[in-house]
Amino acid sequence: CLIDTPGHVELIKNMMTGATQAQDALLVVDVVDGVQDQTRRHVRLLKLLGISRIIVAVNKMDLVGFSQKKFEEARNGISAFLKQVGATSIVAIPIAAKEGHNILRLSEKMKWYRGSTIVKALDSIRAKTITGRLPLRFPVQDVYRLGGENVCVGRVESGHLRRDQKVVVLPDGLEAAIKDIKVFGSRKNIACAGESIGIVLKNIDCKRGVVICSKEHKPIPLLHFEGRIFWLGQNPLRVGDTVTLRCVTQETKGTVERISERM
């Protein structure tokens, strides 16, 4: 699927919300303005989220007379910056979105370009499936009482689960087994990463916010951890500040002990 996110600086939080669900990115750059602060900001955010494959659409080619030279200048500028931050540009495509040049078909206005169109470049991307090979992580978004049973609903973020599988419910550390897997009233024997499901556990009740994990590959609880963040607050982040940490439907407080590096 395609996730459309805003580019304006005041809507960075909206862009982050959409980008967290993406595996690859289509970055639109104005051929007249080239690489701007907002372009750099978006690329750094994408890298922070682990998105390194980027298709670059150099837009508004109609405003520069479909000039090959102007396109190459813009492409070289963004390519240099992508290389600097460690991102990967799959392809840079000159387009004029208003009239559809190089979107679905190659444009007769830019005969000097005979590479991929936007649609062809998007079609060439193959989805990553590594989440299915990772250990089971099933955050419980809510619990419904249905047919005399407590049904824990949520999305399988990684790994897979099956009926009768032994699992651990964190943070309490309680062990349980999966009695049933439900999807829109039907039953399943197995569910994989990316699926939104409901499960019933044997002899245990759970609550919103817990994470169901495989018994063999439990995450390690920590009181201290290092992380890379993109600070969007109006005030600077300082050592000693209290911050709120959110993970799916859980949140807790933490304290900034050290700032190791500022990019």
Short mmCIF file of N, CA and C in Angstrom, two decimals, residues 64-195:
data_model
loop_
_atom_site.label_atom_id
_atom_site.label_comp_id
_atom_site.label_asym_id
_atom_site.label_seq_id
_atom_site.Cartn_x
_atom_site.Cartn_y
_atom_site.Cartn_z
N VAL A 64 11.17 24.53 -15.68
CA VAL A 64 12.53 24.78 -16.16
C VAL A 64 12.67 24.32 -17.61
N GLY A 65 11.54 24.27 -18.31
CA GLY A 65 11.57 23.90 -19.72
C GLY A 65 12.02 22.48 -19.97
N PHE A 66 11.79 21.58 -18.99
CA PHE A 66 12.17 20.17 -19.10
C PHE A 66 13.67 20.02 -19.36
N SER A 67 14.45 20.88 -18.72
CA SER A 67 15.90 20.94 -18.95
C SER A 67 16.63 19.75 -18.31
N GLN A 68 17.42 19.04 -19.11
CA GLN A 68 18.22 17.94 -18.60
C GLN A 68 19.28 18.45 -17.62
N LYS A 69 19.86 19.60 -17.91
CA LYS A 69 20.89 20.16 -17.05
C LYS A 69 20.34 20.48 -15.67
N LYS A 70 19.15 21.08 -15.61
CA LYS A 70 18.54 21.42 -14.32
C LYS A 70 18.22 20.15 -13.51
N PHE A 71 17.76 19.12 -14.22
CA PHE A 71 17.48 17.85 -13.55
C PHE A 71 18.74 17.27 -12.95
N GLU A 72 19.82 17.25 -13.73
CA GLU A 72 21.06 16.66 -13.25
C GLU A 72 21.63 17.43 -12.07
N GLU A 73 21.46 18.74 -12.06
CA GLU A 73 21.92 19.55 -10.92
C GLU A 73 21.16 19.17 -9.65
N ALA A 74 19.84 19.06 -9.79
CA ALA A 74 19.02 18.69 -8.63
C ALA A 74 19.32 17.26 -8.19
N ARG A 75 19.46 16.35 -9.15
CA ARG A 75 19.76 14.95 -8.82
C ARG A 75 21.09 14.82 -8.11
N ASN A 76 22.10 15.52 -8.59
CA ASN A 76 23.42 15.44 -7.98
C ASN A 76 23.41 15.99 -6.55
N GLY A 77 22.61 17.04 -6.34
CA GLY A 77 22.54 17.63 -5.00
C GLY A 77 21.91 16.68 -4.00
N ILE A 78 20.80 16.06 -4.36
CA ILE A 78 20.14 15.14 -3.43
C ILE A 78 20.93 13.85 -3.27
N SER A 79 21.58 13.38 -4.35
CA SER A 79 22.39 12.16 -4.27
C SER A 79 23.56 12.33 -3.32
N ALA A 80 24.18 13.50 -3.36
CA ALA A 80 25.31 13.77 -2.47
C ALA A 80 24.86 13.75 -1.01
N PHE A 81 23.69 14.32 -0.75
CA PHE A 81 23.20 14.35 0.62
C PHE A 81 22.79 12.95 1.09
N LEU A 82 22.13 12.18 0.23
CA LEU A 82 21.74 10.82 0.58
C LEU A 82 22.97 9.98 0.91
N LYS A 83 24.02 10.14 0.13
CA LYS A 83 25.26 9.41 0.39
C LYS A 83 25.87 9.83 1.72
N GLN A 84 25.78 11.10 2.03
CA GLN A 84 26.34 11.63 3.27
C GLN A 84 25.69 11.01 4.51
N VAL A 85 24.38 10.81 4.46
CA VAL A 85 23.66 10.27 5.63
C VAL A 85 23.51 8.75 5.55
N GLY A 86 23.99 8.12 4.50
CA GLY A 86 23.94 6.67 4.40
C GLY A 86 22.66 6.11 3.85
N ALA A 87 21.86 6.94 3.20
CA ALA A 87 20.63 6.46 2.56
C ALA A 87 20.94 6.00 1.15
N THR A 88 20.03 5.24 0.57
CA THR A 88 20.23 4.69 -0.77
C THR A 88 19.16 5.19 -1.71
N SER A 89 19.56 5.83 -2.79
CA SER A 89 18.61 6.25 -3.82
C SER A 89 18.51 5.15 -4.86
N ILE A 90 17.32 4.56 -5.01
CA ILE A 90 17.13 3.52 -6.02
C ILE A 90 17.22 4.13 -7.42
N VAL A 91 16.55 5.27 -7.60
CA VAL A 91 16.53 5.94 -8.89
C VAL A 91 16.05 7.37 -8.69
N ALA A 92 16.52 8.29 -9.54
CA ALA A 92 16.01 9.66 -9.55
C ALA A 92 15.27 9.87 -10.86
N ILE A 93 14.03 10.36 -10.78
CA ILE A 93 13.17 10.46 -11.95
C ILE A 93 12.70 11.90 -12.15
N PRO A 94 12.93 12.48 -13.33
CA PRO A 94 12.41 13.82 -13.60
C PRO A 94 10.92 13.74 -13.91
N ILE A 95 10.10 14.53 -13.23
CA ILE A 95 8.65 14.47 -13.47
C ILE A 95 8.05 15.88 -13.50
N ALA A 96 6.86 15.96 -14.07
CA ALA A 96 6.02 17.15 -13.96
C ALA A 96 4.64 16.61 -13.58
N ALA A 97 4.39 16.55 -12.28
CA ALA A 97 3.22 15.86 -11.76
C ALA A 97 1.91 16.47 -12.24
N LYS A 98 1.91 17.78 -12.46
CA LYS A 98 0.69 18.47 -12.85
C LYS A 98 0.09 17.88 -14.12
N GLU A 99 0.94 17.53 -15.08
CA GLU A 99 0.46 16.99 -16.37
C GLU A 99 0.84 15.51 -16.55
N GLY A 100 1.38 14.89 -15.50
CA GLY A 100 1.64 13.45 -15.54
C GLY A 100 2.88 13.01 -16.30
N HIS A 101 3.82 13.90 -16.54
CA HIS A 101 5.04 13.54 -17.27
C HIS A 101 5.89 12.56 -16.45
N ASN A 102 6.20 11.41 -17.04
CA ASN A 102 7.03 10.36 -16.43
C ASN A 102 6.40 9.75 -15.16
N ILE A 103 5.10 9.89 -15.03
CA ILE A 103 4.42 9.24 -13.90
C ILE A 103 4.02 7.82 -14.30
N LEU A 104 3.19 7.69 -15.31
CA LEU A 104 2.77 6.38 -15.80
C LEU A 104 3.51 6.00 -17.08
N ARG A 105 3.72 7.01 -17.94
CA ARG A 105 4.41 6.78 -19.21
C ARG A 105 5.57 7.75 -19.35
N LEU A 106 6.56 7.37 -20.15
CA LEU A 106 7.69 8.24 -20.42
C LEU A 106 7.22 9.46 -21.22
N SER A 107 7.76 10.62 -20.86
CA SER A 107 7.32 11.88 -21.45
C SER A 107 8.04 12.18 -22.76
N GLU A 108 7.28 12.66 -23.73
CA GLU A 108 7.88 13.09 -25.00
C GLU A 108 8.58 14.43 -24.82
N LYS A 109 8.30 15.13 -23.73
CA LYS A 109 8.95 16.42 -23.45
C LYS A 109 10.38 16.22 -22.94
N MET A 110 10.68 14.99 -22.47
CA MET A 110 12.01 14.71 -21.93
C MET A 110 12.57 13.45 -22.60
N LYS A 111 12.79 13.54 -23.90
CA LYS A 111 13.27 12.39 -24.64
C LYS A 111 14.69 12.00 -24.23
N TRP A 112 15.40 12.91 -23.55
CA TRP A 112 16.74 12.60 -23.07
C TRP A 112 16.71 11.63 -21.89
N TYR A 113 15.53 11.41 -21.31
CA TYR A 113 15.40 10.47 -20.19
C TYR A 113 14.61 9.25 -20.64
N ARG A 114 15.19 8.07 -20.51
CA ARG A 114 14.51 6.84 -20.88
C ARG A 114 14.64 5.78 -19.79
N GLY A 115 14.59 6.25 -18.53
CA GLY A 115 14.65 5.33 -17.40
C GLY A 115 13.26 4.92 -16.94
N SER A 116 13.11 4.60 -15.68
CA SER A 116 11.83 4.16 -15.13
C SER A 116 10.87 5.33 -14.94
N THR A 117 9.59 5.05 -15.06
CA THR A 117 8.57 6.00 -14.64
C THR A 117 8.36 5.81 -13.13
N ILE A 118 7.59 6.70 -12.52
CA ILE A 118 7.30 6.57 -11.10
C ILE A 118 6.60 5.24 -10.81
N VAL A 119 5.59 4.92 -11.60
CA VAL A 119 4.83 3.68 -11.39
C VAL A 119 5.72 2.46 -11.54
N LYS A 120 6.57 2.45 -12.57
CA LYS A 120 7.45 1.30 -12.80
C LYS A 120 8.46 1.16 -11.65
N ALA A 121 8.97 2.29 -11.17
CA ALA A 121 9.93 2.24 -10.06
C ALA A 121 9.27 1.70 -8.79
N LEU A 122 8.04 2.12 -8.54
CA LEU A 122 7.32 1.62 -7.37
C LEU A 122 7.03 0.12 -7.50
N ASP A 123 6.67 -0.30 -8.71
CA ASP A 123 6.38 -1.71 -8.95
C ASP A 123 7.61 -2.59 -8.78
N SER A 124 8.80 -2.00 -8.95
CA SER A 124 10.04 -2.79 -8.86
C SER A 124 10.44 -3.08 -7.41
N ILE A 125 9.83 -2.39 -6.46
CA ILE A 125 10.17 -2.58 -5.05
C ILE A 125 9.55 -3.87 -4.54
N ARG A 126 10.34 -4.64 -3.87
CA ARG A 126 9.84 -5.87 -3.26
C ARG A 126 9.78 -5.69 -1.75
N ALA A 127 8.64 -6.03 -1.17
CA ALA A 127 8.44 -5.84 0.27
C ALA A 127 9.40 -6.71 1.06
N LYS A 128 9.88 -6.17 2.16
CA LYS A 128 10.74 -6.93 3.06
C LYS A 128 9.86 -7.81 3.96
N THR A 129 10.32 -9.00 4.22
CA THR A 129 9.53 -9.93 5.03
C THR A 129 10.30 -10.43 6.25
N ILE A 130 11.30 -9.65 6.68
CA ILE A 130 12.14 -10.11 7.80
C ILE A 130 11.36 -10.21 9.10
N THR A 131 10.25 -9.45 9.25
CA THR A 131 9.51 -9.49 10.51
C THR A 131 8.97 -10.88 10.80
N GLY A 132 8.69 -11.66 9.75
CA GLY A 132 8.18 -13.00 9.96
C GLY A 132 9.23 -13.94 10.53
N ARG A 133 10.52 -13.61 10.36
CA ARG A 133 11.59 -14.46 10.85
C ARG A 133 12.09 -14.02 12.22
N LEU A 134 11.55 -12.94 12.74
CA LEU A 134 11.93 -12.45 14.06
C LEU A 134 11.10 -13.13 15.13
N PRO A 135 11.52 -13.06 16.40
CA PRO A 135 10.74 -13.66 17.50
C PRO A 135 9.36 -13.03 17.61
N LEU A 136 8.41 -13.77 18.16
CA LEU A 136 7.04 -13.31 18.31
C LEU A 136 6.94 -12.10 19.22
N ARG A 137 6.26 -11.06 18.71
CA ARG A 137 5.91 -9.89 19.52
C ARG A 137 4.47 -9.51 19.16
N PHE A 138 3.56 -9.66 20.13
CA PHE A 138 2.15 -9.38 19.91
C PHE A 138 1.66 -8.42 21.01
N PRO A 139 1.73 -7.10 20.77
CA PRO A 139 1.23 -6.14 21.76
C PRO A 139 -0.30 -6.15 21.78
N VAL A 140 -0.88 -6.23 22.97
CA VAL A 140 -2.34 -6.28 23.10
C VAL A 140 -2.90 -4.86 23.09
N GLN A 141 -3.69 -4.55 22.08
CA GLN A 141 -4.28 -3.23 21.95
C GLN A 141 -5.54 -3.07 22.79
N ASP A 142 -6.26 -4.18 23.00
CA ASP A 142 -7.47 -4.12 23.82
C ASP A 142 -7.91 -5.55 24.13
N VAL A 143 -8.83 -5.68 25.10
CA VAL A 143 -9.37 -6.98 25.47
C VAL A 143 -10.90 -6.88 25.45
N TYR A 144 -11.55 -7.78 24.68
CA TYR A 144 -13.00 -7.80 24.57
C TYR A 144 -13.55 -9.07 25.22
N ARG A 145 -14.71 -8.93 25.83
CA ARG A 145 -15.41 -10.08 26.39
C ARG A 145 -16.42 -10.56 25.37
N LEU A 146 -16.14 -11.71 24.74
CA LEU A 146 -16.99 -12.24 23.67
C LEU A 146 -17.27 -13.71 23.92
N GLY A 147 -18.55 -14.07 23.96
CA GLY A 147 -18.93 -15.47 24.12
C GLY A 147 -18.40 -16.10 25.38
N GLY A 148 -18.30 -15.31 26.43
CA GLY A 148 -17.80 -15.84 27.70
C GLY A 148 -16.30 -15.96 27.78
N GLU A 149 -15.59 -15.43 26.76
CA GLU A 149 -14.13 -15.50 26.75
C GLU A 149 -13.53 -14.10 26.64
N ASN A 150 -12.33 -13.94 27.18
CA ASN A 150 -11.58 -12.70 27.00
C ASN A 150 -10.72 -12.83 25.75
N VAL A 151 -11.00 -11.98 24.76
CA VAL A 151 -10.27 -12.02 23.50
C VAL A 151 -9.30 -10.85 23.45
N CYS A 152 -8.01 -11.15 23.38
CA CYS A 152 -6.96 -10.13 23.30
C CYS A 152 -6.75 -9.78 21.82
N VAL A 153 -6.94 -8.52 21.47
CA VAL A 153 -6.84 -8.13 20.06
C VAL A 153 -5.61 -7.25 19.85
N GLY A 154 -5.08 -7.31 18.63
CA GLY A 154 -3.91 -6.51 18.28
C GLY A 154 -3.33 -6.99 16.97
N ARG A 155 -2.14 -6.52 16.66
CA ARG A 155 -1.46 -6.91 15.42
C ARG A 155 -0.18 -7.65 15.75
N VAL A 156 0.08 -8.71 15.05
CA VAL A 156 1.34 -9.45 15.21
C VAL A 156 2.45 -8.60 14.59
N GLU A 157 3.29 -8.00 15.43
CA GLU A 157 4.33 -7.10 14.92
C GLU A 157 5.50 -7.87 14.32
N SER A 158 5.79 -9.04 14.84
CA SER A 158 6.87 -9.86 14.28
C SER A 158 6.65 -11.31 14.67
N GLY A 159 7.31 -12.20 13.93
CA GLY A 159 7.18 -13.63 14.20
C GLY A 159 5.82 -14.17 13.82
N HIS A 160 5.46 -15.27 14.44
CA HIS A 160 4.17 -15.88 14.18
C HIS A 160 3.71 -16.61 15.44
N LEU A 161 2.44 -16.91 15.52
CA LEU A 161 1.92 -17.68 16.65
C LEU A 161 0.93 -18.72 16.13
N ARG A 162 0.73 -19.76 16.92
CA ARG A 162 -0.15 -20.85 16.52
C ARG A 162 -0.94 -21.34 17.74
N ARG A 163 -2.00 -22.05 17.48
CA ARG A 163 -2.80 -22.60 18.57
C ARG A 163 -1.97 -23.58 19.39
N ASP A 164 -2.17 -23.55 20.70
CA ASP A 164 -1.48 -24.39 21.69
C ASP A 164 -0.03 -24.00 21.91
N GLN A 165 0.43 -22.91 21.28
CA GLN A 165 1.81 -22.46 21.49
C GLN A 165 1.98 -21.92 22.90
N LYS A 166 3.12 -22.21 23.53
CA LYS A 166 3.47 -21.67 24.84
C LYS A 166 4.03 -20.26 24.67
N VAL A 167 3.48 -19.31 25.43
CA VAL A 167 3.92 -17.92 25.31
C VAL A 167 4.14 -17.33 26.70
N VAL A 168 4.74 -16.13 26.72
CA VAL A 168 4.97 -15.39 27.95
C VAL A 168 4.32 -14.02 27.81
N VAL A 169 3.61 -13.58 28.85
CA VAL A 169 2.94 -12.29 28.86
C VAL A 169 3.78 -11.32 29.69
N LEU A 170 4.32 -10.29 29.03
CA LEU A 170 5.17 -9.30 29.70
C LEU A 170 4.40 -7.99 29.89
N PRO A 171 4.66 -7.21 30.97
CA PRO A 171 5.85 -7.31 31.82
C PRO A 171 5.72 -8.25 33.01
N ASP A 172 4.55 -8.86 33.26
CA ASP A 172 4.37 -9.70 34.45
C ASP A 172 5.16 -11.00 34.39
N GLY A 173 5.48 -11.47 33.19
CA GLY A 173 6.25 -12.71 33.08
C GLY A 173 5.43 -13.97 33.23
N LEU A 174 4.11 -13.86 33.13
CA LEU A 174 3.24 -15.02 33.29
C LEU A 174 3.29 -15.90 32.04
N GLU A 175 3.30 -17.20 32.25
CA GLU A 175 3.31 -18.14 31.13
C GLU A 175 1.90 -18.60 30.82
N ALA A 176 1.62 -18.80 29.55
CA ALA A 176 0.28 -19.22 29.12
C ALA A 176 0.40 -20.00 27.82
N ALA A 177 -0.74 -20.47 27.35
CA ALA A 177 -0.80 -21.14 26.05
C ALA A 177 -1.95 -20.54 25.25
N ILE A 178 -1.79 -20.53 23.93
CA ILE A 178 -2.82 -19.95 23.07
C ILE A 178 -3.91 -20.98 22.83
N LYS A 179 -5.11 -20.67 23.32
CA LYS A 179 -6.25 -21.56 23.17
C LYS A 179 -6.90 -21.43 21.80
N ASP A 180 -6.98 -20.20 21.30
CA ASP A 180 -7.68 -19.98 20.04
C ASP A 180 -7.17 -18.72 19.36
N ILE A 181 -7.25 -18.68 18.03
CA ILE A 181 -6.92 -17.50 17.22
C ILE A 181 -8.15 -17.15 16.40
N LYS A 182 -8.60 -15.90 16.51
CA LYS A 182 -9.83 -15.48 15.85
C LYS A 182 -9.57 -14.34 14.88
N VAL A 183 -10.25 -14.38 13.73
CA VAL A 183 -10.20 -13.31 12.74
C VAL A 183 -11.60 -13.10 12.19
N PHE A 184 -12.25 -11.99 12.56
CA PHE A 184 -13.61 -11.67 12.08
C PHE A 184 -14.57 -12.85 12.25
N GLY A 185 -14.58 -13.43 13.43
CA GLY A 185 -15.53 -14.48 13.72
C GLY A 185 -15.10 -15.87 13.33
N SER A 186 -14.12 -16.01 12.45
CA SER A 186 -13.61 -17.32 12.07
C SER A 186 -12.41 -17.69 12.94
N ARG A 187 -11.95 -18.91 12.79
CA ARG A 187 -10.81 -19.38 13.59
C ARG A 187 -9.62 -19.71 12.68
N LYS A 188 -8.42 -19.55 13.24
CA LYS A 188 -7.21 -19.87 12.49
C LYS A 188 -6.31 -20.74 13.35
N ASN A 189 -5.47 -21.49 12.69
CA ASN A 189 -4.49 -22.30 13.42
C ASN A 189 -3.17 -21.57 13.61
N ILE A 190 -2.90 -20.59 12.73
CA ILE A 190 -1.63 -19.86 12.78
C ILE A 190 -1.84 -18.43 12.29
N ALA A 191 -1.09 -17.49 12.85
CA ALA A 191 -1.14 -16.08 12.41
C ALA A 191 0.30 -15.58 12.29
N CYS A 192 0.53 -14.74 11.29
CA CYS A 192 1.89 -14.28 10.99
C CYS A 192 2.01 -12.76 11.14
N ALA A 193 3.24 -12.28 11.06
CA ALA A 193 3.54 -10.85 11.20
C ALA A 193 2.70 -10.02 10.24
N GLY A 194 2.13 -8.94 10.76
CA GLY A 194 1.31 -8.04 9.97
C GLY A 194 -0.17 -8.30 10.07
N GLU A 195 -0.57 -9.45 10.60
CA GLU A 195 -2.00 -9.77 10.71
C GLU A 195 -2.60 -9.18 11.98
#
